[in-house]
PDB file of C-alpha atoms in Angstrom:
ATOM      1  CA  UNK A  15      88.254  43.370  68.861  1.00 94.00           C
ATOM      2  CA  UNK A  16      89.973  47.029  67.857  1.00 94.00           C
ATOM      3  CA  UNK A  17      93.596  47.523  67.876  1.00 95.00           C
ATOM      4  CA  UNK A  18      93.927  51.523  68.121  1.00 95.00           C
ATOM      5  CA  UNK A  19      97.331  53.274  67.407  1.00 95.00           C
ATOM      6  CA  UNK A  20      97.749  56.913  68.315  1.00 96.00           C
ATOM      7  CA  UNK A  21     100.158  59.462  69.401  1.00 97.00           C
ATOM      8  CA  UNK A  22     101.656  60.456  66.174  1.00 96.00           C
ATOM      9  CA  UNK A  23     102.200  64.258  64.841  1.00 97.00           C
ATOM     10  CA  UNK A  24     104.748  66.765  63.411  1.00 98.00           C
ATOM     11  CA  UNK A  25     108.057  66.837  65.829  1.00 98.00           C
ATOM     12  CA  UNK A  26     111.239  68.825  64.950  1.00 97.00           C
ATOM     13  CA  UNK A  27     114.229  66.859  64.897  1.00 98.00           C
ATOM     14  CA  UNK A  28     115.597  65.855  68.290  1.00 97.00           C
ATOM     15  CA  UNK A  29     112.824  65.695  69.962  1.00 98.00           C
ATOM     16  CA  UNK A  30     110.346  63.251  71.732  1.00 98.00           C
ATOM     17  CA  UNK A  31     106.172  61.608  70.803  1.00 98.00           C
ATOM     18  CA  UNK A  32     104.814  58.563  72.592  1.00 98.00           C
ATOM     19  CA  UNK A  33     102.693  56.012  70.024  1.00 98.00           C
ATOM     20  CA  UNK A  34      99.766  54.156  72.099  1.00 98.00           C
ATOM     21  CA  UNK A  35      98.302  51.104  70.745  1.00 97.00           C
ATOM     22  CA  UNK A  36      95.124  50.197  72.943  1.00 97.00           C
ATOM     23  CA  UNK A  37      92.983  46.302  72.477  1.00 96.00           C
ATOM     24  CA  UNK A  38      89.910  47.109  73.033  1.00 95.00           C
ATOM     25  CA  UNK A  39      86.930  44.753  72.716  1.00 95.00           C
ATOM     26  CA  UNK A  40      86.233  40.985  73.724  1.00 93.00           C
ATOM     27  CA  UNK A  41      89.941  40.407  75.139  1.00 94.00           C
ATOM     28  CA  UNK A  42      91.296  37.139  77.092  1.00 92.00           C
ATOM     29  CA  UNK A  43      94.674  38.827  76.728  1.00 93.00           C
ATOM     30  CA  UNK A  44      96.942  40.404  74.885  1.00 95.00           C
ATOM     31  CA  UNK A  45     100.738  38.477  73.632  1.00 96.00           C
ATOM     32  CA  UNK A  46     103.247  39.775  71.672  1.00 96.00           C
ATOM     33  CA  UNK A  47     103.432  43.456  70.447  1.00 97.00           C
ATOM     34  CA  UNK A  48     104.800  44.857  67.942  1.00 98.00           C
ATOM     35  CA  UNK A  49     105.291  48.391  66.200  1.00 98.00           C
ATOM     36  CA  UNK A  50     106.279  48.903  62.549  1.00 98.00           C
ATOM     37  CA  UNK A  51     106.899  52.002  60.325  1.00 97.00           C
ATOM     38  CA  UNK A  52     106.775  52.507  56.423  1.00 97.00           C
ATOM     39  CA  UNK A  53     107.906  55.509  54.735  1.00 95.00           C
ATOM     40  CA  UNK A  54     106.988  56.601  51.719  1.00 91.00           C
ATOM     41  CA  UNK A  55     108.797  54.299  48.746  1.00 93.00           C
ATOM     42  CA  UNK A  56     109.905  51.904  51.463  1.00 95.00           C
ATOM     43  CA  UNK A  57     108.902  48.360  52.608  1.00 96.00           C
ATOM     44  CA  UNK A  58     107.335  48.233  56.186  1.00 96.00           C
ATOM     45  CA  UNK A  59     109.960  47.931  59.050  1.00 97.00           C
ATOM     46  CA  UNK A  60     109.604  46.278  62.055  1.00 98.00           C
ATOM     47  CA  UNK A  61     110.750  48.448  65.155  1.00 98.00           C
ATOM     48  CA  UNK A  62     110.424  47.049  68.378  1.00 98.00           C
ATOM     49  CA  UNK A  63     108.182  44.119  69.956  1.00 98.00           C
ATOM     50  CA  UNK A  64     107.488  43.246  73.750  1.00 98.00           C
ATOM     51  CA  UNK A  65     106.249  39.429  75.090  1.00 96.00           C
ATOM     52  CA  UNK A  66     103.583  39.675  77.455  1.00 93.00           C
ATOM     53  CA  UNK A  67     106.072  38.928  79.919  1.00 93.00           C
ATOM     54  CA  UNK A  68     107.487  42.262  78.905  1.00 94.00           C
ATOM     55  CA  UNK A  69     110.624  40.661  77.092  1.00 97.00           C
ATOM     56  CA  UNK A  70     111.743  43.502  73.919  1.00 98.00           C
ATOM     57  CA  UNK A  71     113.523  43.314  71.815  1.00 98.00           C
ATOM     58  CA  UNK A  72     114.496  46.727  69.146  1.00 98.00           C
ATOM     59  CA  UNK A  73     115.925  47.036  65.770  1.00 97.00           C
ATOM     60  CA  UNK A  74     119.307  48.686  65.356  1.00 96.00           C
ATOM     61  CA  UNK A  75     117.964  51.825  64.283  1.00 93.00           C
ATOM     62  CA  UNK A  76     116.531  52.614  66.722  1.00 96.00           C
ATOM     63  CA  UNK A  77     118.096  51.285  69.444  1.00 96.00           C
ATOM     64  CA  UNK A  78     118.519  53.223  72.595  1.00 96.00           C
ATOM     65  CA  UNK A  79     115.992  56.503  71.414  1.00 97.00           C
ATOM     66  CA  UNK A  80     113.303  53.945  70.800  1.00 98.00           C
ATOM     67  CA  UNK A  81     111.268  52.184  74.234  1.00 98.00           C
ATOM     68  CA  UNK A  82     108.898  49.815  73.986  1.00 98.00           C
ATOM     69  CA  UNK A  83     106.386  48.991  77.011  1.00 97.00           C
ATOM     70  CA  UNK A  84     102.961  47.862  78.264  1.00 96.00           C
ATOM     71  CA  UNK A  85     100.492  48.281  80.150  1.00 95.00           C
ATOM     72  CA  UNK A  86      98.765  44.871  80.784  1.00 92.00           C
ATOM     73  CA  UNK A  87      95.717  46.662  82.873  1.00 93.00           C
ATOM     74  CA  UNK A  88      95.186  48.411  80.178  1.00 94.00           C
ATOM     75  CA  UNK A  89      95.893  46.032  77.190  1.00 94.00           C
ATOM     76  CA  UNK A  90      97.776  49.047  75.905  1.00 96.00           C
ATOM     77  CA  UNK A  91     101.190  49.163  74.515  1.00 97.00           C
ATOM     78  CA  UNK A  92     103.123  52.044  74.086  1.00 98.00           C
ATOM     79  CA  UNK A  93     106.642  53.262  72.028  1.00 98.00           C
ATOM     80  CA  UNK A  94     108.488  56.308  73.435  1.00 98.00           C
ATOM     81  CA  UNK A  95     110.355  57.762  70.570  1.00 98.00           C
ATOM     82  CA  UNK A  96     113.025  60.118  71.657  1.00 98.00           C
ATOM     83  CA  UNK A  97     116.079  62.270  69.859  1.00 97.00           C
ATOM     84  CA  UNK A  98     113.581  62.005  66.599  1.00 98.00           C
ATOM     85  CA  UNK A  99     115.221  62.614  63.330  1.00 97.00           C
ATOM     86  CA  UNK A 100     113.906  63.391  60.162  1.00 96.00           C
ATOM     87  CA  UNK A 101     114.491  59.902  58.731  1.00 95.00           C
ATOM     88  CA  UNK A 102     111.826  58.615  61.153  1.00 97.00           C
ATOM     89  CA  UNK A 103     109.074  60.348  59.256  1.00 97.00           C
ATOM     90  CA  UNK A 104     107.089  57.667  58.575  1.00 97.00           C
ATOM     91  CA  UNK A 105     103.351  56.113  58.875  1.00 97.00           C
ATOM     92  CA  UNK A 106     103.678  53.706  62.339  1.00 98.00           C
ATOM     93  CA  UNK A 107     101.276  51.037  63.393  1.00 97.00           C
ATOM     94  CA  UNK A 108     101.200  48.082  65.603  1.00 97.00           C
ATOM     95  CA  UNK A 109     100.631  44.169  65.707  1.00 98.00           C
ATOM     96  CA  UNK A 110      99.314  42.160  68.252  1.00 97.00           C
ATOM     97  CA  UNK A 111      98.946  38.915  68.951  1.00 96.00           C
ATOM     98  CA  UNK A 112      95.346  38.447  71.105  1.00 96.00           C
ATOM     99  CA  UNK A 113      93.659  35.826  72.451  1.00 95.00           C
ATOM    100  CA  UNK A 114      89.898  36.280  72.472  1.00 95.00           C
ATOM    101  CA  UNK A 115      88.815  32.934  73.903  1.00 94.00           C
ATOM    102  CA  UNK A 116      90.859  29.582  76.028  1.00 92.00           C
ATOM    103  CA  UNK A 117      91.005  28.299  72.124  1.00 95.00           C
ATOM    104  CA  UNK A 118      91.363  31.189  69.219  1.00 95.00           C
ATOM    105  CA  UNK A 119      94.350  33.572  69.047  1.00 95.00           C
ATOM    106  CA  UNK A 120      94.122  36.037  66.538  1.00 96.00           C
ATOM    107  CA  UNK A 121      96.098  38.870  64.584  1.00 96.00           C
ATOM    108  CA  UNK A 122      95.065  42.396  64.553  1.00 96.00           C
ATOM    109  CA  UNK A 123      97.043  45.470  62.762  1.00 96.00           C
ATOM    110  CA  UNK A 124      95.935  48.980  64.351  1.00 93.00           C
ATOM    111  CA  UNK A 125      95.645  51.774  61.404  1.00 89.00           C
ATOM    112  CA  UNK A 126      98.762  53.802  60.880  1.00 89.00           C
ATOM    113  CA  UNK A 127      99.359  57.148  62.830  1.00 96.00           C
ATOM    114  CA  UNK A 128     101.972  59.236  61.186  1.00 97.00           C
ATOM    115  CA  UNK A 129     104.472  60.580  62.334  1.00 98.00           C
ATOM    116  CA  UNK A 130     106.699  63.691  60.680  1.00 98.00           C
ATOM    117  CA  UNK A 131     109.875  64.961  62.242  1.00 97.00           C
ATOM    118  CA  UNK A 132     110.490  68.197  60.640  1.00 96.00           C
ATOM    119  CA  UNK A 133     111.942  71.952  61.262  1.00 94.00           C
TER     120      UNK A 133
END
């Protein structure tokens, strides 16, 4: 099983990038999502997540510019990032929660795809 995160790439401030995070692989399903971020000289922040239901849930800082979704067909997860500002330069990634069999649920991280809001 792969977790994939992509999307990232210089912005200037104000405007808009959409993050995918794809499963790929031997997949039962997919559960709960998550994206984080770390800057440099920062801890790792957790953004947004969404249930497979499709229940989210957003940190403050990004509430409202910030929307989590999913694709279930697809077992791809995506964060629209809009009204970008230079303080969300940072390296993102995702999280999931997949089951790969009735029995075993496992973690996965997706490598980091930065993202740089700049003029």
């Amino acid at each position: 099983v792969q977790l994939q995160a992509s999307g990232g790439g210089l912005v200037q401030p104000g405007g808009s990038l959409r993050l995918s995070c794809t499963a790929s692989g031997s997949i039962v399903s997919v559960n709960t999502v998550e994206w984080y971020r770390q800057a440099p000289g920062k801890q790792r922040e957790l953004l947004a997540s969404i249930t497979k239901a499709g229940t989210t849930n957003y940190v403050d800082s990004v509430k409202g510019r910030f929307t989590i979704s999913r694709d279930n067909a697809r077992n791809t997860i995506y964060l629209q990032m809009n009204s970008l500002k230079p303080e969300d330069t940072a390296a993102y990634s995702c999280h999931a929660q997949i089951w790969v069999s009735r029995r075993e649920r496992n973690d996965y991280w997706g490598q980091g795809t930065q993202v740089t809001v700049s003029s």
